[in-house]
Coordinates of C-alpha atoms in Angstrom, one line a residue:
X1129 CA -58.2 -48.8 -16.6
X1130 CA -54.7 -48.8 -17.4
X1131 CA -53.9 -45.2 -17.0
X1132 CA -55.7 -45.2 -13.4
X1133 CA -52.9 -48.2 -12.8
X1134 CA -50.3 -46.0 -13.5
X1135 CA -51.4 -43.4 -11.7
X1136 CA -51.7 -45.7 -8.3
X1137 CA -48.2 -47.1 -9.4
X1138 CA -46.7 -43.7 -9.4
X1139 CA -48.2 -42.7 -6.2
X1140 CA -46.9 -45.8 -4.4
X1141 CA -43.3 -45.4 -5.7
X1142 CA -43.6 -41.8 -4.6
X1143 CA -44.4 -43.0 -1.0
X1144 CA -42.0 -45.5 -1.2
X1145 CA -39.3 -42.6 -2.1
X1146 CA -40.7 -40.5 0.6
X1147 CA -40.6 -43.2 3.3
X1148 CA -36.7 -43.9 2.7
X1149 CA -36.1 -40.3 2.8
X1150 CA -37.8 -39.9 6.3
X1151 CA -36.1 -43.0 7.2
X1152 CA -32.8 -41.4 6.9
X1153 CA -33.7 -38.2 8.0
X1154 CA -34.9 -39.8 11.3
X1155 CA -31.4 -41.8 11.6
X1156 CA -29.5 -38.5 11.1
X1157 CA -31.4 -36.8 13.5
X1158 CA -30.3 -39.5 16.2
X1159 CA -26.7 -39.3 15.2
X1160 CA -26.7 -35.5 15.0
X1161 CA -28.5 -35.6 18.6
X1162 CA -25.9 -37.7 19.7
X1163 CA -23.1 -35.7 17.9
X1164 CA -24.7 -32.3 19.7
X1165 CA -25.0 -34.3 23.3
X1166 CA -21.8 -35.2 23.1
X1167 CA -20.4 -31.8 22.1
X1168 CA -22.4 -30.0 24.7
X1169 CA -20.5 -31.8 27.6
X1170 CA -17.8 -29.6 28.6
X1171 CA -16.8 -30.6 32.4
X1172 CA -14.2 -28.0 33.2
X1173 CA -15.6 -24.4 33.8
X1174 CA -11.6 -23.4 33.3
X1175 CA -8.8 -24.8 31.5
X1176 CA -5.9 -24.1 33.9
X1177 CA -4.6 -22.2 37.0
X1178 CA -1.4 -20.9 38.4
X1179 CA 0.2 -21.6 41.7
X1180 CA 3.1 -20.6 43.8
X1181 CA 5.6 -23.4 45.0
X1182 CA 3.9 -25.0 47.9
X1183 CA 0.5 -24.4 47.0
X1184 CA -2.5 -27.0 46.6
X1185 CA -5.6 -27.4 44.3
X1186 CA -8.2 -30.1 43.4
X1187 CA -9.3 -30.5 40.0
X1188 CA -12.9 -31.1 40.7
X1189 CA -13.1 -28.0 42.2
X1190 CA -13.0 -26.5 38.6
X1191 CA -15.9 -28.8 37.4
X1192 CA -19.3 -27.6 36.1
X1193 CA -21.6 -28.9 38.4
X1194 CA -24.4 -29.1 35.9
X1195 CA -21.9 -30.8 33.3
X1196 CA -21.0 -33.6 36.0
X1197 CA -24.5 -34.8 36.3
X1198 CA -23.9 -35.8 32.5
X1199 CA -20.8 -37.8 33.2
X1200 CA -20.4 -41.5 34.8
X1201 CA -18.8 -41.0 38.2
X1202 CA -16.3 -43.6 38.3
X1203 CA -15.0 -43.1 34.8
X1204 CA -12.9 -39.8 35.6
X1205 CA -9.4 -40.4 35.6
X1206 CA -6.2 -38.0 36.1
X1207 CA -3.2 -38.7 34.0
X1208 CA -0.2 -36.2 33.4
X1209 CA 0.2 -35.4 29.8
X1210 CA 3.2 -35.9 27.6
X1211 CA 2.6 -32.4 26.4
X1212 CA 3.9 -31.2 29.9
X1213 CA 6.6 -28.9 29.6
X1214 CA 8.0 -30.2 33.2
X1215 CA 5.9 -33.2 34.4
X1216 CA 8.0 -33.3 37.9
X1217 CA 6.9 -29.3 38.7
X1218 CA 3.7 -31.0 40.6
X1219 CA 2.2 -34.0 42.0
X1220 CA -0.8 -35.5 41.2
X1221 CA -2.8 -38.3 42.9
X1222 CA -5.7 -40.3 41.4
X1223 CA -8.3 -38.1 43.4
X1224 CA -7.1 -35.3 41.1
X1225 CA -5.0 -33.5 43.9
X1226 CA -2.1 -31.3 42.8
X1227 CA 0.7 -29.8 44.7
X1228 CA 3.2 -27.5 43.4
X1229 CA 6.7 -28.8 43.8
X1230 CA 8.8 -26.5 41.7
X1231 CA 8.7 -23.9 38.9
X1232 CA 7.3 -24.9 35.4
X1233 CA 4.3 -26.2 33.4
X1234 CA 2.3 -29.3 33.6
X1235 CA -0.6 -30.6 31.6
X1236 CA -3.3 -32.9 33.3
X1237 CA -5.4 -35.3 31.1
X1238 CA -9.1 -35.5 32.6
X1239 CA -10.4 -38.5 31.1
X1240 CA -14.1 -39.7 31.6
X1241 CA -17.1 -41.3 29.9
X1242 CA -20.6 -39.6 29.5
X1243 CA -23.4 -41.8 31.1
X1244 CA -25.9 -41.3 28.3
X1245 CA -24.1 -42.1 25.3
X1246 CA -20.9 -44.0 27.0
X1247 CA -18.9 -42.0 24.8
X1248 CA -15.3 -41.1 26.2
X1249 CA -14.0 -37.6 26.4
X1250 CA -10.9 -36.0 27.1
X1251 CA -10.2 -32.4 28.6
X1252 CA -6.9 -30.7 29.6
X1253 CA -6.0 -28.9 32.4
X1254 CA -2.6 -26.8 32.6
X1255 CA -1.1 -25.9 36.0
X1256 CA 1.5 -23.1 35.8
X1257 CA 3.6 -23.5 39.0
X1258 CA 5.6 -20.1 39.9
X1259 CA 8.5 -19.4 41.9
X1260 CA 8.5 -16.4 44.7
X1261 CA 8.3 -13.2 42.8
X1262 CA 11.9 -11.5 43.2
X1263 CA 11.1 -7.7 43.8
X1264 CA 13.7 -4.4 44.3
X1265 CA 12.3 -1.8 46.2
X1266 CA 13.5 1.6 47.7
X1267 CA 12.9 2.3 51.7
X1268 CA 9.5 4.1 51.6
X1269 CA 8.2 2.9 48.5
X1270 CA 4.9 0.9 48.1
X1271 CA 5.0 -2.0 45.8
X1272 CA 2.2 -4.0 44.2
X1273 CA 2.9 -7.9 44.2
X1274 CA 1.9 -10.6 41.5
X1275 CA 0.3 -12.6 43.9
X1276 CA -2.2 -9.8 44.9
X1277 CA -3.7 -10.4 41.5
X1278 CA -4.5 -14.1 42.2
X1279 CA -5.2 -13.9 45.9
X1280 CA -6.2 -10.3 46.5
X1281 CA -5.4 -9.4 50.1
X1282 CA -8.3 -6.9 50.3
X1283 CA -11.1 -9.2 51.0
X1284 CA -14.0 -7.2 50.0
X1285 CA -12.7 -8.4 46.2
X1286 CA -12.7 -11.7 47.2
X1287 CA -15.2 -14.6 46.6
X1288 CA -16.6 -16.0 50.0
X1289 CA -14.7 -19.2 49.8
X1290 CA -11.0 -17.3 49.6
X1291 CA -12.0 -14.7 52.3
X1292 CA -9.9 -16.6 54.5
X1293 CA -6.5 -16.1 52.8
X1294 CA -4.1 -13.6 54.4
X1295 CA -0.4 -12.3 53.7
X1296 CA 2.5 -12.2 56.4
X1297 CA 6.0 -11.1 56.2
X1298 CA 9.3 -12.5 57.7
X1299 CA 9.9 -9.3 59.4
X1300 CA 8.7 -6.0 60.2
X1301 CA 10.2 -4.3 57.3
X1302 CA 7.1 -4.5 55.2
X1303 CA 3.4 -3.6 55.9
X1304 CA 0.2 -4.0 54.1
X1305 CA -1.5 -0.9 53.4
X1306 CA -5.1 -0.7 54.4
X1307 CA -5.9 1.5 51.8
X1308 CA -5.5 -1.3 49.2
X1309 CA -2.4 0.2 47.4
X1310 CA -0.2 -2.9 48.5
X1311 CA 3.1 -3.4 50.4
X1312 CA 4.7 -0.5 52.0
X1313 CA 8.7 -0.5 52.8
X1314 CA 9.3 0.7 56.1
X1315 CA 12.6 -1.0 57.1
X1316 CA 16.1 -1.8 55.9
X1317 CA 15.8 -5.6 55.8
X1318 CA 14.9 -7.4 52.8
X1319 CA 11.2 -9.4 53.3
X1320 CA 10.1 -12.8 52.5
X1321 CA 5.8 -12.5 51.7
X1322 CA 4.0 -15.6 52.4
X1323 CA 0.2 -16.4 51.7
X1324 CA -1.5 -18.3 54.3
X1325 CA -4.6 -20.0 53.5
X1326 CA -6.1 -23.4 54.0
X1327 CA -3.6 -24.3 56.5
X1328 CA -0.7 -23.7 54.0
X1329 CA 1.9 -21.0 54.3
X1330 CA 3.3 -20.4 50.7
X1331 CA 6.4 -18.0 49.8
X1332 CA 5.0 -15.8 47.3
X1333 CA 7.4 -13.1 46.7
X1334 CA 11.3 -11.9 48.3
X1335 CA 11.8 -8.3 48.4
X1336 CA 15.3 -6.8 48.3
X1337 CA 15.2 -3.8 49.9
X1338 CA 17.5 -1.1 48.1
X1339 CA 19.3 0.7 50.8
X1340 CA 20.3 4.5 50.6
X1341 CA 23.5 5.6 50.0
X1342 CA 25.8 8.4 48.4
X1343 CA 26.3 8.8 44.8
X1344 CA 30.0 9.1 45.6
X1345 CA 32.2 7.9 48.6
X1346 CA 34.5 11.0 48.4
X1347 CA 34.1 14.5 47.1
X1348 CA 35.6 18.1 47.1
X1349 CA 34.1 21.6 47.5
X1350 CA 35.6 24.9 47.5
X1351 CA 36.0 27.6 50.4
X1352 CA 33.5 30.1 50.3
X1353 CA 30.6 28.2 48.2
X1354 CA 27.3 27.3 49.5
X1355 CA 26.1 25.1 52.1
X1356 CA 25.2 21.7 50.4
X1357 CA 24.1 18.4 51.3
X1358 CA 25.6 15.2 49.5
X1359 CA 23.8 13.7 47.0
X1360 CA 22.0 10.4 47.6
X1361 CA 20.0 7.8 45.6
X1362 CA 17.7 4.8 46.9
X1363 CA 15.8 7.2 48.9
X1364 CA 12.4 8.7 49.0
X1365 CA 12.0 11.6 51.3
X1366 CA 9.2 12.8 53.2
X1367 CA 8.1 16.1 52.1
X1368 CA 5.4 16.6 54.6
X1369 CA 8.0 16.1 57.7
X1370 CA 7.6 18.5 60.7
X1371 CA 11.3 17.8 62.2
X1372 CA 13.4 20.6 63.8
X1373 CA 16.6 21.3 65.0
X1374 CA 19.2 19.2 63.6
X1375 CA 17.4 16.6 62.4
X1376 CA 15.4 19.0 60.1
X1377 CA 18.7 19.7 58.5
X1378 CA 18.0 16.7 56.0
X1379 CA 15.2 14.6 54.8
X1380 CA 12.8 12.7 57.1
X1381 CA 14.0 10.5 59.6
X1382 CA 17.8 11.4 59.0
X1383 CA 20.3 12.9 60.6
X1384 CA 23.6 14.6 59.4
X1385 CA 26.8 14.8 61.3
X1386 CA 30.4 16.5 60.6
X1387 CA 33.2 15.0 62.6
X1388 CA 35.0 18.3 62.3
X1389 CA 32.8 21.4 62.4
X1390 CA 36.1 23.5 61.8
X1391 CA 36.4 22.1 58.5
X1392 CA 32.5 21.7 57.3
X1393 CA 30.1 23.2 59.7
X1394 CA 26.4 22.1 59.7
X1395 CA 24.0 24.6 58.9
X1396 CA 20.1 24.6 58.3
X1397 CA 21.1 24.5 54.5
X1398 CA 23.5 21.8 54.6
X1399 CA 27.4 21.6 55.0
X1400 CA 29.2 24.8 54.7
X1401 CA 33.2 24.6 53.9
X1402 CA 34.9 26.5 56.5
X1403 CA 38.5 25.7 56.5
X1404 CA 40.9 23.6 54.2
X1405 CA 41.3 19.9 55.0
X1406 CA 39.6 16.6 55.0
X1407 CA 36.7 15.9 57.2
X1408 CA 34.2 12.9 57.6
X1409 CA 30.4 13.4 56.8
X1410 CA 27.7 11.1 58.2
X1411 CA 24.3 10.3 57.3
X1412 CA 22.3 8.3 60.0
X1413 CA 19.0 6.7 58.8
X1414 CA 16.6 5.6 61.1
X1415 CA 13.5 3.8 59.4
X1416 CA 10.1 3.6 60.5
X1417 CA 10.3 0.5 62.0
X1418 CA 13.5 1.3 63.9
X1419 CA 15.9 0.0 61.5
X1420 CA 19.3 1.9 61.1
X1421 CA 21.6 2.7 58.5
X1422 CA 24.9 4.9 58.8
X1423 CA 26.3 6.1 55.2
X1424 CA 29.6 7.9 55.5
X1425 CA 31.6 10.4 53.1
X1426 CA 35.1 11.9 53.0
X1427 CA 34.7 15.6 51.8
X1428 CA 38.0 17.7 51.1
X1429 CA 37.8 21.4 51.5
X1430 CA 39.7 23.0 48.3
X1431 CA 40.8 26.4 47.4
X1432 CA 40.8 26.1 43.3
X1433 CA 42.3 28.6 41.2
X1434 CA 43.5 29.1 37.6
X1435 CA 47.3 29.9 37.0
X1436 CA 46.6 31.0 33.6
X1437 CA 44.2 33.2 32.1
X1438 CA 43.7 31.1 28.7
X1439 CA 44.4 27.6 27.5
X1440 CA 44.9 26.2 23.7
X1441 CA 44.4 23.1 22.5
X1442 CA 43.6 21.2 19.0
X1443 CA 40.2 19.8 18.0
X1444 CA 40.0 16.3 19.5
X1445 CA 43.1 17.0 21.5
X1446 CA 42.8 17.0 25.3
X1447 CA 44.8 19.2 28.0
X1448 CA 44.9 19.5 31.7
X1449 CA 43.4 22.6 32.9
X1450 CA 45.8 25.2 34.6
X1451 CA 44.4 24.6 38.2
X1452 CA 46.1 25.1 41.7
X1453 CA 44.5 24.6 44.9
X1454 CA 42.6 21.2 44.0
X1455 CA 42.8 17.4 45.0
X1456 CA 42.4 14.0 43.7
X1457 CA 38.6 14.5 44.4
X1458 CA 38.2 17.9 42.5
X1459 CA 35.3 18.1 39.8
X1460 CA 35.2 20.4 36.9
X1461 CA 31.8 21.0 35.3
X1462 CA 31.0 23.3 32.2
X1463 CA 28.6 24.2 29.5
X1464 CA 30.5 24.9 26.5
X1465 CA 30.7 25.0 22.7
X1466 CA 34.2 24.7 21.8
X1467 CA 35.3 22.1 24.4
X1468 CA 33.9 19.2 26.6
X1469 CA 35.0 18.4 30.4
X1470 CA 36.7 14.9 30.6
X1471 CA 38.0 13.0 33.8
X1472 CA 41.2 14.2 35.7
X1473 CA 40.6 17.8 35.3
X1474 CA 41.4 17.8 31.6
X1475 CA 39.2 19.2 28.5
X1476 CA 39.0 18.3 25.0
X1477 CA 38.5 20.4 22.0
X1478 CA 35.4 20.4 20.1
X1479 CA 35.0 22.7 17.7
X1480 CA 37.6 25.6 16.5
X1481 CA 36.8 29.0 18.2
X1482 CA 37.4 31.4 21.3
X1483 CA 35.3 30.9 24.3
X1484 CA 35.4 32.5 27.4
X1485 CA 34.0 30.1 29.7
X1486 CA 32.7 29.9 33.2
X1487 CA 34.1 26.3 34.8
X1488 CA 32.7 25.2 38.1
X1489 CA 35.5 23.9 40.1
X1490 CA 34.4 21.9 43.3
X1491 CA 31.3 24.5 43.3
X1492 CA 33.5 27.6 42.5
X1493 CA 32.8 29.6 39.4
X1494 CA 36.4 30.4 37.7
X1495 CA 36.8 32.1 34.1
X1496 CA 38.9 30.9 31.7
X1497 CA 39.3 31.8 27.9
X1498 CA 39.4 28.3 25.9
X1499 CA 40.9 28.7 22.5
X1500 CA 40.4 25.5 20.1
X1501 CA 42.4 25.2 17.0
X1502 CA 43.0 23.0 14.4
X1503 CA 46.5 22.5 12.9
X1504 CA 47.1 20.5 10.1
X1505 CA 49.0 20.5 6.8
X1506 CA 46.8 20.0 3.5
X1507 CA 49.2 17.9 1.4
X1508 CA 50.4 14.8 1.8
X1509 CA 54.0 16.0 1.4
X1510 CA 56.0 19.0 0.9
X1511 CA 58.0 18.5 -2.8
X1512 CA 61.4 20.6 -2.7
X1513 CA 64.9 20.0 -4.3
X1514 CA 68.3 20.1 -3.0
X1515 CA 69.2 23.4 -2.0
X1516 CA 65.5 25.0 -2.0
X1517 CA 63.9 26.4 1.0
X1518 CA 60.4 26.3 1.9
X1519 CA 58.0 27.4 4.6
X1520 CA 55.7 24.7 5.9
X1521 CA 52.4 26.1 5.5
X1522 CA 50.5 24.6 8.6
X1523 CA 46.7 25.8 8.3
X1524 CA 44.3 26.0 11.5
X1525 CA 46.2 28.0 14.0
X1526 CA 45.2 31.2 16.0
X1527 CA 47.8 33.9 15.2
X1528 CA 47.4 35.3 18.6
X1529 CA 47.6 32.1 20.8
X1530 CA 49.0 29.2 19.0
X1531 CA 52.6 27.4 19.9
X1532 CA 54.2 25.5 17.5
X1533 CA 57.5 23.5 17.4
X1534 CA 59.2 21.9 14.1
X1535 CA 61.6 18.9 14.4
X1536 CA 63.8 17.0 11.6
X1537 CA 64.0 13.3 11.7
X1538 CA 67.5 13.4 9.7
X1539 CA 68.9 16.9 9.7
X1540 CA 71.7 15.7 6.9
X1541 CA 68.4 15.7 4.5
X1542 CA 66.3 18.4 5.6
X1543 CA 66.5 21.0 8.3
X1544 CA 63.7 23.2 9.8
X1545 CA 63.9 26.4 11.9
X1546 CA 61.9 27.3 15.0
X1547 CA 59.5 29.0 12.3
X1548 CA 58.8 26.3 9.7
X1549 CA 61.6 27.3 7.1
X1550 CA 62.7 23.8 5.8
X1551 CA 66.1 23.5 4.0
X1552 CA 66.7 20.9 1.5
X1553 CA 70.3 19.4 2.3
X1554 CA 70.3 15.9 0.3
X1555 CA 68.1 13.8 -2.2
X1556 CA 65.6 11.8 -0.3
X1557 CA 62.8 11.7 2.0
X1558 CA 62.6 13.1 5.5
X1559 CA 59.6 13.2 8.3
X1560 CA 59.5 16.9 10.0
X1561 CA 57.5 16.2 13.4
X1562 CA 54.8 19.0 14.1
X1563 CA 53.8 19.8 17.6
X1564 CA 51.1 22.3 17.6
X1565 CA 48.6 23.2 20.5
X1566 CA 48.8 19.8 21.8
X1567 CA 48.6 18.1 18.8
X1568 CA 51.7 16.1 17.0
X1569 CA 51.6 14.9 13.5
X1570 CA 54.2 14.7 10.7
X1571 CA 54.6 16.1 7.5
X1572 CA 56.9 14.1 4.6
X1573 CA 59.3 16.3 2.7
X1574 CA 60.6 14.8 -0.6
X1575 CA 63.7 16.1 -2.0
X1576 CA 64.6 15.8 -5.8
X1577 CA 67.2 17.1 -8.0
X1578 CA 66.6 20.0 -9.4
X1579 CA 66.1 18.6 -12.7
X1580 CA 63.8 15.8 -11.2
X1581 CA 61.5 18.5 -9.4
X1582 CA 61.4 20.4 -12.9
X1583 CA 60.3 17.3 -14.8
X1584 CA 57.8 16.6 -12.3
X1585 CA 56.2 20.0 -12.7
X1586 CA 56.4 19.8 -16.2
X1587 CA 54.6 16.6 -16.5
X1588 CA 51.9 18.0 -14.2
X1589 CA 51.3 21.0 -16.3
X1590 CA 50.7 18.6 -19.2
X1591 CA 48.2 16.6 -17.7
X1592 CA 46.6 20.0 -17.4
X1593 CA 46.2 20.6 -21.2
X1594 CA 44.5 18.9 -24.0
X1595 CA 46.5 15.7 -24.9
X1596 CA 45.5 12.6 -26.5
X1597 CA 47.2 8.9 -26.1
X1598 CA 48.6 7.6 -29.5
X1599 CA 51.6 5.5 -30.1
X1600 CA 51.4 6.4 -33.9
X1601 CA 51.8 9.9 -33.2
X1602 CA 53.8 9.6 -29.9
X1603 CA 56.2 12.4 -31.0
X1604 CA 53.8 14.9 -32.5
X1605 CA 52.6 17.6 -30.2
X1606 CA 50.1 17.1 -28.0
X1607 CA 50.1 13.3 -28.4
X1608 CA 51.8 10.8 -26.2
X1609 CA 52.4 6.8 -25.3
X1610 CA 53.8 6.5 -21.5
X1611 CA 57.0 6.4 -22.8
X1612 CA 57.3 8.9 -25.2
X1613 CA 56.1 11.5 -22.5
X1614 CA 58.8 10.4 -20.2
X1615 CA 61.2 10.6 -22.7
X1616 CA 60.2 14.1 -24.0
X1617 CA 60.0 15.8 -20.9
X1618 CA 63.3 14.6 -19.7
X1619 CA 64.9 15.7 -23.1
X1620 CA 64.1 19.1 -22.0
X1621 CA 66.0 19.1 -19.2
X1622 CA 69.1 17.4 -20.5
X1623 CA 68.6 13.4 -19.4
X1624 CA 68.1 11.1 -22.2
X1625 CA 67.5 7.6 -22.6
X1626 CA 69.7 6.4 -25.2
X1627 CA 69.7 9.1 -27.9
X1628 CA 69.3 12.7 -27.7
X1629 CA 66.6 13.1 -30.8
X1630 CA 64.6 10.9 -32.6
X1631 CA 61.9 8.6 -31.9
X1632 CA 61.9 7.9 -28.1
X1633 CA 62.5 4.5 -26.5
X1634 CA 60.2 2.3 -25.1
X1635 CA 59.2 1.5 -21.8
X1636 CA 61.2 -1.3 -21.2
X1637 CA 64.2 0.4 -23.1
X1638 CA 64.0 3.1 -20.9
X1639 CA 64.2 0.6 -18.1
X1640 CA 67.0 -1.3 -19.6
X1641 CA 68.8 2.0 -19.9
X1642 CA 68.2 3.4 -16.3
X1643 CA 69.7 -0.3 -15.1
X1644 CA 72.8 -0.1 -17.4
X1645 CA 73.3 3.1 -16.1
X1646 CA 72.7 2.5 -12.1
X1647 CA 69.5 4.2 -11.9
X1648 CA 67.7 1.5 -10.2
X1649 CA 66.5 2.5 -6.5
X1650 CA 64.0 -0.6 -6.1
X1651 CA 63.0 -3.7 -8.0
X1652 CA 59.3 -3.9 -6.9
X1653 CA 56.9 -1.2 -5.6
X1654 CA 57.6 0.6 -2.4
X1655 CA 55.6 3.1 -0.5
X1656 CA 55.5 6.7 -1.8
X1657 CA 57.4 8.1 1.1
X1658 CA 60.4 6.6 -0.2
X1659 CA 60.0 8.3 -3.8
X1660 CA 61.0 11.9 -5.0
X1661 CA 59.6 14.0 -7.7
X1662 CA 61.0 12.8 -11.0
X1663 CA 61.3 9.2 -10.0
X1664 CA 60.2 6.5 -12.7
X1665 CA 58.0 3.6 -12.2
X1666 CA 57.9 0.6 -14.4
X1667 CA 55.3 -1.8 -14.6
X1668 CA 54.8 -5.5 -15.7
X1669 CA 51.1 -6.9 -16.8
X1670 CA 51.7 -9.7 -19.2
X1671 CA 54.8 -11.8 -20.5
X1672 CA 55.9 -9.7 -23.5
X1673 CA 59.5 -10.6 -23.9
X1674 CA 60.9 -7.2 -23.4
X1675 CA 63.1 -6.5 -20.4
X1676 CA 61.6 -7.6 -17.2
X1677 CA 58.4 -7.8 -18.9
X1678 CA 58.0 -4.2 -18.7
X1679 CA 54.9 -2.8 -20.5
X1680 CA 54.3 0.6 -19.1
X1681 CA 56.1 3.5 -17.2
X1682 CA 54.8 6.6 -15.3
X1683 CA 56.6 9.4 -13.4
X1684 CA 56.0 9.9 -9.8
X1685 CA 55.4 13.7 -9.0
X1686 CA 55.3 13.9 -5.5
X1687 CA 52.6 14.2 -2.9
X1688 CA 51.6 10.6 -3.3
X1689 CA 50.7 11.2 -7.2
X1690 CA 52.1 10.0 -10.5
X1691 CA 51.5 11.6 -14.1
X1692 CA 51.1 8.9 -17.3
X1693 CA 50.2 8.9 -20.7
X1694 CA 46.9 6.6 -20.4
X1695 CA 45.7 4.5 -23.1
X1696 CA 42.5 3.8 -21.3
X1697 CA 41.7 7.5 -20.6
X1698 CA 42.9 8.8 -24.0
X1699 CA 45.2 11.5 -22.7
X1700 CA 47.7 12.5 -19.9
X1701 CA 46.3 12.1 -16.6
X1702 CA 47.6 13.2 -13.1
X1703 CA 46.3 10.3 -10.2
X1704 CA 47.5 8.7 -7.1
X1705 CA 50.6 6.5 -7.2
X1706 CA 50.2 2.8 -7.0
X1707 CA 53.1 0.1 -5.8
X1708 CA 51.1 -2.8 -7.2
X1709 CA 52.7 -4.7 -10.5
X1710 CA 55.6 -2.5 -10.2
X1711 CA 58.9 -4.3 -11.4
X1712 CA 61.5 -1.4 -11.4
X1713 CA 61.9 1.9 -9.9
X1714 CA 64.6 4.4 -11.2
X1715 CA 66.0 7.9 -10.4
X1716 CA 67.2 8.9 -13.7
X1717 CA 69.1 12.2 -12.1
X1718 CA 70.6 9.9 -9.5

């Protein structure tokens, strides 16, 4: 009995649990159905529309009629949303009627209540207001307007409700093609395009007609050249033209005229230059709709010739072509490898070489040999000593064609001959100006005493041998520090900094000796163009209690370079002169 009772109790509790679960599932299903019903409500068939300024719409036209049956009719409200980019671009009334006022973007909130569940809903509808499209089109071209993508003018593609729309134009410079390609530009006046529908006339586009024009207002053409027509742009020719006579001389619906046939005669191939002088040429257009447009151009007939058989210029240099018989409107054209044509009848050297070039001048072919050189001096300076003579080795010249001149800025320091031979007159520096094939550049000449020049050459030679830096062994063969190098070299040429033998003085000691002997030329760093070979440059890096706190000395050897025994490099080096940290500069042979 007890077992049966327990079994019945288990079954009862099981039924209770199953009942509770079933009840919960029922309640959940009700809420789920309500949620599904709510989620299924989607009143708008579209989420937005684009309108041109002045156009109108009614939002209810975008409702899904099936979904509308689920909505409480008097609950629908329309409100401009704060999410709008520009609220004032439209007007909105309580019935959902929208008028486009200005370019911009507005968002409309549509609030309504679902009839069955009384659940509130909100959907968003975006209105984009477009300004009239700005279009630029050439005469004779066909354009497709953005408005056509919204309201197709070819009615077979429209829904029945939109078939009443049509496009009109402010004038007859444009026409809607029947073949479905778009708007044909048939006149020379600017056009405004309107969409007319539902009693509205809406501006959807403004077309600016780009008028034909000559590529230049003045030009020159040589006697004896072929007949031609001036080049035009912004004009589409009709290749199927069947015009004859004078009208056939140019493109479709275009008549050419010359105001003086004795200078430029009109032929079937174009204008023929027949005599020197200037004449006005005209192009008279007549558009398909009867609009007219007249272009004028001044033609000068020339007789160009080269006055020389060749021209020589340097790379990157420019020279005017040796032309005669031209005018201010003359044009020069050429395809070449060593030069290029620039403005004002000038050419620029591009690559070193010689080229026999065919150059087109006002349409006439003329032959000219063009020689392009690259004159230059490979060093920074020319180093010399007083009374020495040297030739300036200018590179990159053409032996047959180049011309070159030399000028000394100070003949008291150095003179130079017409062939480039320099004579050193006095210790110092001087600039020699070189003019070669149109290029001008300077060469600095550094003139030292013979002793200073020899000392500099000697230090350069030592820098090319095997050396080591050492203060302890500074007087031994192959070992140097900065001051022993200077002292030991100058001793070979009879210059001593205090003693003729024994231990060399320090850099500070040499500097103090130079000051006492009036050998100083500067008390700070100067440009290398003020130095000559053999000059000594003293540097101070720290306060060491020595004369002017000098801690290093090196010799200027010419060409913007110095030689020094370097502790950091552990040898004698030949490197670029630097003025930084210099506290004294002396000329021992002064």
